[in-house]
PDB file of C-alpha atoms and ligand atoms in Angstrom:
ATOM      1  CA  UNK A1499      79.058   7.217  -6.569  1.00  0.00           C
ATOM      2  CA  UNK A1500      76.039   9.068  -5.193  1.00  0.00           C
ATOM      3  CA  UNK A1501      77.675  12.455  -5.608  1.00  0.00           C
ATOM      4  CA  UNK A1502      78.733  11.550  -9.172  1.00  0.00           C
ATOM      5  CA  UNK A1503      75.109  10.629  -9.960  1.00  0.00           C
ATOM      6  CA  UNK A1504      73.921  13.949  -8.538  1.00  0.00           C
ATOM      7  CA  UNK A1505      76.381  15.841 -10.789  1.00  0.00           C
ATOM      8  CA  UNK A1506      75.347  13.801 -13.841  1.00  0.00           C
ATOM      9  CA  UNK A1507      71.622  14.328 -13.159  1.00  0.00           C
ATOM     10  CA  UNK A1508      72.157  18.092 -12.730  1.00  0.00           C
ATOM     11  CA  UNK A1509      74.139  18.205 -15.981  1.00  0.00           C
ATOM     12  CA  UNK A1510      71.252  16.417 -17.729  1.00  0.00           C
ATOM     13  CA  UNK A1511      68.936  19.177 -16.499  1.00  0.00           C
ATOM     14  CA  UNK A1512      67.104  17.340 -13.690  1.00  0.00           C
ATOM     15  CA  UNK A1513      66.097  18.814 -10.333  1.00  0.00           C
ATOM     16  CA  UNK A1514      67.942  16.935  -7.602  1.00  0.00           C
ATOM     17  CA  UNK A1515      67.431  16.470  -3.876  1.00  0.00           C
ATOM     18  CA  UNK A1516      70.582  15.054  -2.278  1.00  0.00           C
ATOM     19  CA  UNK A1517      70.073  13.358   1.101  1.00  0.00           C
ATOM     20  CA  UNK A1518      73.550  12.775   2.424  1.00  0.00           C
ATOM     21  CA  UNK A1519      75.334  11.598   5.501  1.00  0.00           C
ATOM     22  CA  UNK A1520      78.709  13.131   6.444  1.00  0.00           C
ATOM     23  CA  UNK A1521      81.218  12.773   3.571  1.00  0.00           C
ATOM     24  CA  UNK A1522      84.457  14.434   2.485  1.00  0.00           C
ATOM     25  CA  UNK A1523      82.939  15.839  -0.699  1.00  0.00           C
ATOM     26  CA  UNK A1524      81.626  19.313  -1.393  1.00  0.00           C
ATOM     27  CA  UNK A1525      77.888  19.239  -2.099  1.00  0.00           C
ATOM     28  CA  UNK A1526      76.971  20.228  -5.675  1.00  0.00           C
ATOM     29  CA  UNK A1527      75.675  23.782  -5.472  1.00  0.00           C
ATOM     30  CA  UNK A1528      72.591  23.265  -7.649  1.00  0.00           C
ATOM     31  CA  UNK A1529      71.120  20.355  -5.694  1.00  0.00           C
ATOM     32  CA  UNK A1530      68.822  20.776  -2.700  1.00  0.00           C
ATOM     33  CA  UNK A1531      70.884  19.331   0.152  1.00  0.00           C
ATOM     34  CA  UNK A1532      69.350  17.529   3.135  1.00  0.00           C
ATOM     35  CA  UNK A1533      72.091  16.608   5.623  1.00  0.00           C
ATOM     36  CA  UNK A1534      71.590  13.691   7.975  1.00  0.00           C
ATOM     37  CA  UNK A1535      73.861  11.905  10.413  1.00  0.00           C
ATOM     38  CA  UNK A1536      72.019   8.757  11.475  1.00  0.00           C
ATOM     39  CA  UNK A1537      70.194   5.969   9.663  1.00  0.00           C
ATOM     40  CA  UNK A1538      66.940   7.020  11.361  1.00  0.00           C
ATOM     41  CA  UNK A1539      67.375  10.604  10.140  1.00  0.00           C
ATOM     42  CA  UNK A1540      68.042   9.286   6.641  1.00  0.00           C
ATOM     43  CA  UNK A1541      64.948   7.059   6.818  1.00  0.00           C
ATOM     44  CA  UNK A1542      62.736  10.020   7.788  1.00  0.00           C
ATOM     45  CA  UNK A1543      64.306  12.400   5.245  1.00  0.00           C
ATOM     46  CA  UNK A1544      63.944   9.911   2.384  1.00  0.00           C
ATOM     47  CA  UNK A1545      60.298   9.248   3.264  1.00  0.00           C
ATOM     48  CA  UNK A1546      59.589  12.992   3.398  1.00  0.00           C
ATOM     49  CA  UNK A1547      61.046  13.554  -0.092  1.00  0.00           C
ATOM     50  CA  UNK A1548      60.401  10.341  -2.048  1.00  0.00           C
ATOM     51  CA  UNK A1549      56.843  10.945  -3.220  1.00  0.00           C
ATOM     52  CA  UNK A1550      57.871  14.298  -4.736  1.00  0.00           C
ATOM     53  CA  UNK A1551      60.333  12.523  -7.034  1.00  0.00           C
ATOM     54  CA  UNK A1552      60.160  10.710 -10.383  1.00  0.00           C
ATOM     55  CA  UNK A1553      63.197   8.599  -9.568  1.00  0.00           C
ATOM     56  CA  UNK A1554      64.675   7.675  -6.174  1.00  0.00           C
ATOM     57  CA  UNK A1555      68.250   6.401  -6.206  1.00  0.00           C
ATOM     58  CA  UNK A1556      69.414   4.857  -2.946  1.00  0.00           C
ATOM     59  CA  UNK A1557      73.139   4.339  -2.988  1.00  0.00           C
ATOM     60  CA  UNK A1558      74.212   5.254   0.529  1.00  0.00           C
ATOM     61  CA  UNK A1559      76.014   2.545   2.477  1.00  0.00           C
ATOM     62  CA  UNK A1560      73.611   2.822   5.391  1.00  0.00           C
ATOM     63  CA  UNK A1561      74.700   1.050   8.570  1.00  0.00           C
ATOM     64  CA  UNK A1562      72.912  -2.275   9.056  1.00  0.00           C
ATOM     65  CA  UNK A1563      73.121  -2.036  12.854  1.00  0.00           C
ATOM     66  CA  UNK A1564      72.941   0.716  15.444  1.00  0.00           C
ATOM     67  CA  UNK A1565      73.578   0.740  19.216  1.00  0.00           C
ATOM     68  CA  UNK A1566      70.581  -0.530  21.211  1.00  0.00           C
ATOM     69  CA  UNK A1567      71.106   2.210  23.810  1.00  0.00           C
ATOM     70  CA  UNK A1568      72.670   5.658  23.566  1.00  0.00           C
ATOM     71  CA  UNK A1569      74.333   7.010  26.683  1.00  0.00           C
ATOM     72  CA  UNK A1570      73.748  10.722  27.321  1.00  0.00           C
ATOM     73  CA  UNK A1571      77.007  10.833  29.312  1.00  0.00           C
ATOM     74  CA  UNK A1572      80.522   9.563  28.777  1.00  0.00           C
ATOM     75  CA  UNK A1573      80.805   5.814  29.357  1.00  0.00           C
ATOM     76  CA  UNK A1574      83.567   5.232  31.936  1.00  0.00           C
ATOM     77  CA  UNK A1575      86.064   2.492  31.356  1.00  0.00           C
ATOM     78  CA  UNK A1576      85.730  -0.409  33.770  1.00  0.00           C
ATOM     79  CA  UNK A1577      86.456  -4.003  32.771  1.00  0.00           C
ATOM     80  CA  UNK A1578      89.004  -5.144  30.156  1.00  0.00           C
ATOM     81  CA  UNK A1579      86.289  -6.177  27.689  1.00  0.00           C
ATOM     82  CA  UNK A1580      83.303  -4.148  26.700  1.00  0.00           C
ATOM     83  CA  UNK A1581      80.426  -5.246  24.483  1.00  0.00           C
ATOM     84  CA  UNK A1582      77.946  -3.031  22.760  1.00  0.00           C
ATOM     85  CA  UNK A1583      74.528  -4.405  21.952  1.00  0.00           C
ATOM     86  CA  UNK A1584      73.614  -3.602  18.361  1.00  0.00           C
ATOM     87  CA  UNK A1585      70.161  -3.785  16.824  1.00  0.00           C
ATOM     88  CA  UNK A1586      69.098  -3.747  13.167  1.00  0.00           C
ATOM     89  CA  UNK A1587      68.464  -0.413  11.482  1.00  0.00           C
ATOM     90  CA  UNK A1588      65.397  -0.011   9.288  1.00  0.00           C
ATOM     91  CA  UNK A1589      66.001  -0.783   5.614  1.00  0.00           C
ATOM     92  CA  UNK A1590      65.038   2.341   3.691  1.00  0.00           C
ATOM     93  CA  UNK A1591      65.131   0.761   0.231  1.00  0.00           C
ATOM     94  CA  UNK A1592      62.965  -2.136   1.370  1.00  0.00           C
ATOM     95  CA  UNK A1593      60.445   0.217   2.994  1.00  0.00           C
ATOM     96  CA  UNK A1594      60.086   2.247  -0.227  1.00  0.00           C
ATOM     97  CA  UNK A1595      59.919  -0.921  -2.339  1.00  0.00           C
ATOM     98  CA  UNK A1596      56.962  -2.139  -0.319  1.00  0.00           C
ATOM     99  CA  UNK A1597      55.208   1.233  -0.170  1.00  0.00           C
ATOM    100  CA  UNK A1598      51.677   0.994  -1.588  1.00  0.00           C
ATOM    101  CA  UNK A1599      50.875   3.064  -4.706  1.00  0.00           C
ATOM    102  CA  UNK A1600      54.526   3.835  -5.348  1.00  0.00           C
ATOM    103  CA  UNK A1601      54.788   6.050  -8.437  1.00  0.00           C
ATOM    104  CA  UNK A1602      58.517   6.763  -8.583  1.00  0.00           C
ATOM    105  CA  UNK A1603      61.148   4.569 -10.190  1.00  0.00           C
ATOM    106  CA  UNK A1604      63.136   2.952  -7.372  1.00  0.00           C
ATOM    107  CA  UNK A1605      66.830   2.205  -7.791  1.00  0.00           C
ATOM    108  CA  UNK A1606      68.983   0.404  -5.230  1.00  0.00           C
ATOM    109  CA  UNK A1607      72.661  -0.492  -5.146  1.00  0.00           C
ATOM    110  CA  UNK A1608      74.358  -3.716  -4.179  1.00  0.00           C
ATOM    111  CA  UNK A1609      78.032  -3.673  -3.231  1.00  0.00           C
ATOM    112  CA  UNK A1610      79.108  -7.296  -3.208  1.00  0.00           C
ATOM    113  CA  UNK A1611      82.358  -9.191  -2.752  1.00  0.00           C
ATOM    114  CA  UNK A1612      81.179 -12.606  -4.047  1.00  0.00           C
ATOM    115  CA  UNK A1613      78.283 -14.083  -6.048  1.00  0.00           C
ATOM    116  CA  UNK A1614      77.652 -10.509  -7.197  1.00  0.00           C
ATOM    117  CA  UNK A1615      74.825 -11.170  -9.691  1.00  0.00           C
ATOM    118  CA  UNK A1616      73.015 -13.744  -7.535  1.00  0.00           C
ATOM    119  CA  UNK A1617      73.107 -11.537  -4.434  1.00  0.00           C
ATOM    120  CA  UNK A1618      72.019  -8.468  -6.410  1.00  0.00           C
ATOM    121  CA  UNK A1619      69.140 -10.391  -8.036  1.00  0.00           C
ATOM    122  CA  UNK A1620      67.954 -11.505  -4.599  1.00  0.00           C
ATOM    123  CA  UNK A1621      68.042  -7.877  -3.419  1.00  0.00           C
ATOM    124  CA  UNK A1622      66.045  -6.750  -6.471  1.00  0.00           C
ATOM    125  CA  UNK A1623      63.404  -9.331  -5.631  1.00  0.00           C
ATOM    126  CA  UNK A1624      63.346  -9.043  -1.822  1.00  0.00           C
ATOM    127  CA  UNK A1625      63.413  -5.239  -1.629  1.00  0.00           C
ATOM    128  CA  UNK A1626      60.985  -4.983  -4.543  1.00  0.00           C
ATOM    129  CA  UNK A1627      62.815  -2.200  -6.371  1.00  0.00           C
ATOM    130  CA  UNK A1628      62.781  -1.607 -10.141  1.00  0.00           C
ATOM    131  CA  UNK A1629      66.531  -1.589 -10.701  1.00  0.00           C
ATOM    132  CA  UNK A1630      69.600  -2.764  -8.792  1.00  0.00           C
ATOM    133  CA  UNK A1631      73.046  -1.491  -9.704  1.00  0.00           C
ATOM    134  CA  UNK A1632      75.523  -4.167  -8.623  1.00  0.00           C
ATOM    135  CA  UNK A1633      79.188  -3.564  -8.124  1.00  0.00           C
ATOM    136  CA  UNK A1634      81.959  -5.913  -7.175  1.00  0.00           C
ATOM    137  CA  UNK A1635      83.882  -4.268  -4.329  1.00  0.00           C
ATOM    138  CA  UNK A1636      86.323  -7.123  -3.829  1.00  0.00           C
ATOM    139  CA  UNK A1637      89.090  -5.384  -5.813  1.00  0.00           C
ATOM    140  CA  UNK A1638      90.766  -2.318  -4.308  1.00  0.00           C
ATOM    141  CA  UNK A1639      90.568  -0.231  -7.491  1.00  0.00           C
ATOM    142  CA  UNK A1640      86.843  -0.448  -8.121  1.00  0.00           C
ATOM    143  CA  UNK A1641      83.848   0.792  -6.107  1.00  0.00           C
ATOM    144  CA  UNK A1642      84.286   2.180  -2.602  1.00  0.00           C
ATOM    145  CA  UNK A1643      86.972   4.890  -2.094  1.00  0.00           C
ATOM    146  CA  UNK A1644      87.981   4.634  -5.759  1.00  0.00           C
ATOM    147  CA  UNK A1645      87.398   7.054  -8.627  1.00  0.00           C
ATOM    148  CA  UNK A1646      86.560   4.183 -10.974  1.00  0.00           C
ATOM    149  CA  UNK A1647      83.797   1.644 -10.980  1.00  0.00           C
ATOM    150  CA  UNK A1648      82.338  -1.207 -13.033  1.00  0.00           C
ATOM    151  CA  UNK A1649      78.680  -2.086 -12.644  1.00  0.00           C
ATOM    152  CA  UNK A1650      76.025  -4.544 -13.763  1.00  0.00           C
ATOM    153  CA  UNK A1651      72.475  -3.225 -13.882  1.00  0.00           C
ATOM    154  CA  UNK A1652      69.662  -5.633 -13.098  1.00  0.00           C
ATOM    155  CA  UNK A1653      66.069  -4.862 -14.021  1.00  0.00           C
ATOM    156  CA  UNK A1654      62.746  -6.378 -12.925  1.00  0.00           C
ATOM    157  CA  UNK A1655      62.041  -6.860 -16.622  1.00  0.00           C
ATOM    158  CA  UNK A1656      64.782  -7.391 -19.170  1.00  0.00           C
ATOM    159  CA  UNK A1657      68.317  -8.656 -19.444  1.00  0.00           C
ATOM    160  CA  UNK A1658      71.104  -7.291 -17.217  1.00  0.00           C
ATOM    161  CA  UNK A1659      73.300  -4.578 -18.676  1.00  0.00           C
ATOM    162  CA  UNK A1660      77.007  -4.142 -17.933  1.00  0.00           C
ATOM    163  CA  UNK A1661      78.996  -0.923 -17.854  1.00  0.00           C
ATOM    164  CA  UNK A1662      82.714  -1.783 -18.047  1.00  0.00           C
ATOM    165  CA  UNK A1663      85.340  -0.197 -15.815  1.00  0.00           C
ATOM    166  CA  UNK A1664      85.304   3.579 -16.236  1.00  0.00           C
ATOM    167  CA  UNK A1665      85.612   6.739 -14.115  1.00  0.00           C
ATOM    168  CA  UNK A1666      82.606   7.161 -11.794  1.00  0.00           C
ATOM    169  CA  UNK A1667      81.652  10.334 -13.689  1.00  0.00           C
ATOM    170  CA  UNK A1668      81.157   8.327 -16.917  1.00  0.00           C
ATOM    171  CA  UNK A1669      79.313   5.516 -15.132  1.00  0.00           C
ATOM    172  CA  UNK A1670      77.065   8.072 -13.441  1.00  0.00           C
ATOM    173  CA  UNK A1671      76.087   9.746 -16.696  1.00  0.00           C
ATOM    174  CA  UNK A1672      75.329   6.320 -18.303  1.00  0.00           C
ATOM    175  CA  UNK A1673      73.191   5.408 -15.282  1.00  0.00           C
ATOM    176  CA  UNK A1674      71.250   8.672 -15.438  1.00  0.00           C
ATOM    177  CA  UNK A1675      70.523   8.052 -19.151  1.00  0.00           C
ATOM    178  CA  UNK A1676      69.295   4.513 -18.413  1.00  0.00           C
ATOM    179  CA  UNK A1677      67.114   5.593 -15.457  1.00  0.00           C
ATOM    180  CA  UNK A1678      65.566   8.476 -17.488  1.00  0.00           C
ATOM    181  CA  UNK A1679      64.802   6.172 -20.410  1.00  0.00           C
ATOM    182  CA  UNK A1680      63.057   3.620 -18.192  1.00  0.00           C
ATOM    183  CA  UNK A1681      61.175   6.264 -16.226  1.00  0.00           C
ATOM    184  CA  UNK A1682      59.925   7.864 -19.478  1.00  0.00           C
ATOM    185  CA  UNK A1683      58.917   4.477 -20.872  1.00  0.00           C
ATOM    186  CA  UNK A1684      56.912   3.671 -17.699  1.00  0.00           C
ATOM    187  CA  UNK A1685      55.003   6.975 -17.576  1.00  0.00           C
TER     188      UNK A1685
HETATM  189  O1  C5P B 251      71.114  -5.181   1.917  1.00  0.00           O
HETATM  190  P1  C5P B 251      72.184  -4.209   1.503  1.00  0.00           P
HETATM  191  O2  C5P B 251      72.551  -3.233   2.583  1.00  0.00           O
HETATM  192  O3  C5P B 251      73.393  -4.849   0.869  1.00  0.00           O
HETATM  193  O4  C5P B 251      71.480  -3.385   0.299  1.00  0.00           O
HETATM  194  C1  C5P B 251      72.059  -2.258  -0.281  1.00  0.00           C
HETATM  195  C2  C5P B 251      70.981  -1.323  -0.719  1.00  0.00           C
HETATM  196  O5  C5P B 251      70.049  -1.105   0.346  1.00  0.00           O
HETATM  197  C3  C5P B 251      71.524   0.055  -1.078  1.00  0.00           C
HETATM  198  O6  C5P B 251      70.693   0.603  -2.081  1.00  0.00           O
HETATM  199  C4  C5P B 251      71.379   0.817   0.245  1.00  0.00           C
HETATM  200  O7  C5P B 251      71.315   2.208   0.041  1.00  0.00           O
HETATM  201  C5  C5P B 251      70.079   0.259   0.768  1.00  0.00           C
HETATM  202  N1  C5P B 251      69.931   0.257   2.250  1.00  0.00           N
HETATM  203  C6  C5P B 251      68.921   1.003   2.832  1.00  0.00           C
HETATM  204  N2  C5P B 251      68.751   1.008   4.203  1.00  0.00           N
HETATM  205  C7  C5P B 251      69.559   0.273   4.995  1.00  0.00           C
HETATM  206  C8  C5P B 251      70.598  -0.508   4.429  1.00  0.00           C
HETATM  207  C9  C5P B 251      70.752  -0.477   3.042  1.00  0.00           C
HETATM  208  O8  C5P B 251      68.184   1.682   2.107  1.00  0.00           O
HETATM  209  N3  C5P B 251      69.368   0.307   6.319  1.00  0.00           N
END
């Protein structure tokens, strides 16, 4: 979905910085690409770029946990069972939402399997972003690893808006139009 939004934003004539983890997609050639491979790298890269932007769209499925310790050498097998201690990663969307004097429009995503609207509304409130794009990922042919999607857009002010099931390319171009309109209205 992120790459489709980048393409749609480029087509609409915007300058785009794409901060991306490893994916099986070719990066759009007209976007400035910042490649990252860990949640900490993504956190730092986003914070370096965000204040240069009019709109920040955070749609990466960032890991919620990371290993507490990283071994510099191969871990030898010993006992039958092995447990890894995991600790929480930093929430990038939340950190931007609570940044003082934020000037850019902040958009987050919520991939949910149940109580989609309620969970997305809670995210909008808790992470203090301007917009949350919610998608139901409980069905196999919508959302993750699918070319189609169906989303509900929740705003801090105003009624939710639904975009019915359509190819991600179409959804992306609708989203870009909505984000641009709101950004221009707020300026
Ligand atoms: O809380 P949850 O992970 O479901 O929220 C999803 C939203 O939060 C997405 O916009 C995702 O990009 C963002 N997120 C983040 N940093 C994390 C985890 C999620 O920015 N560590």
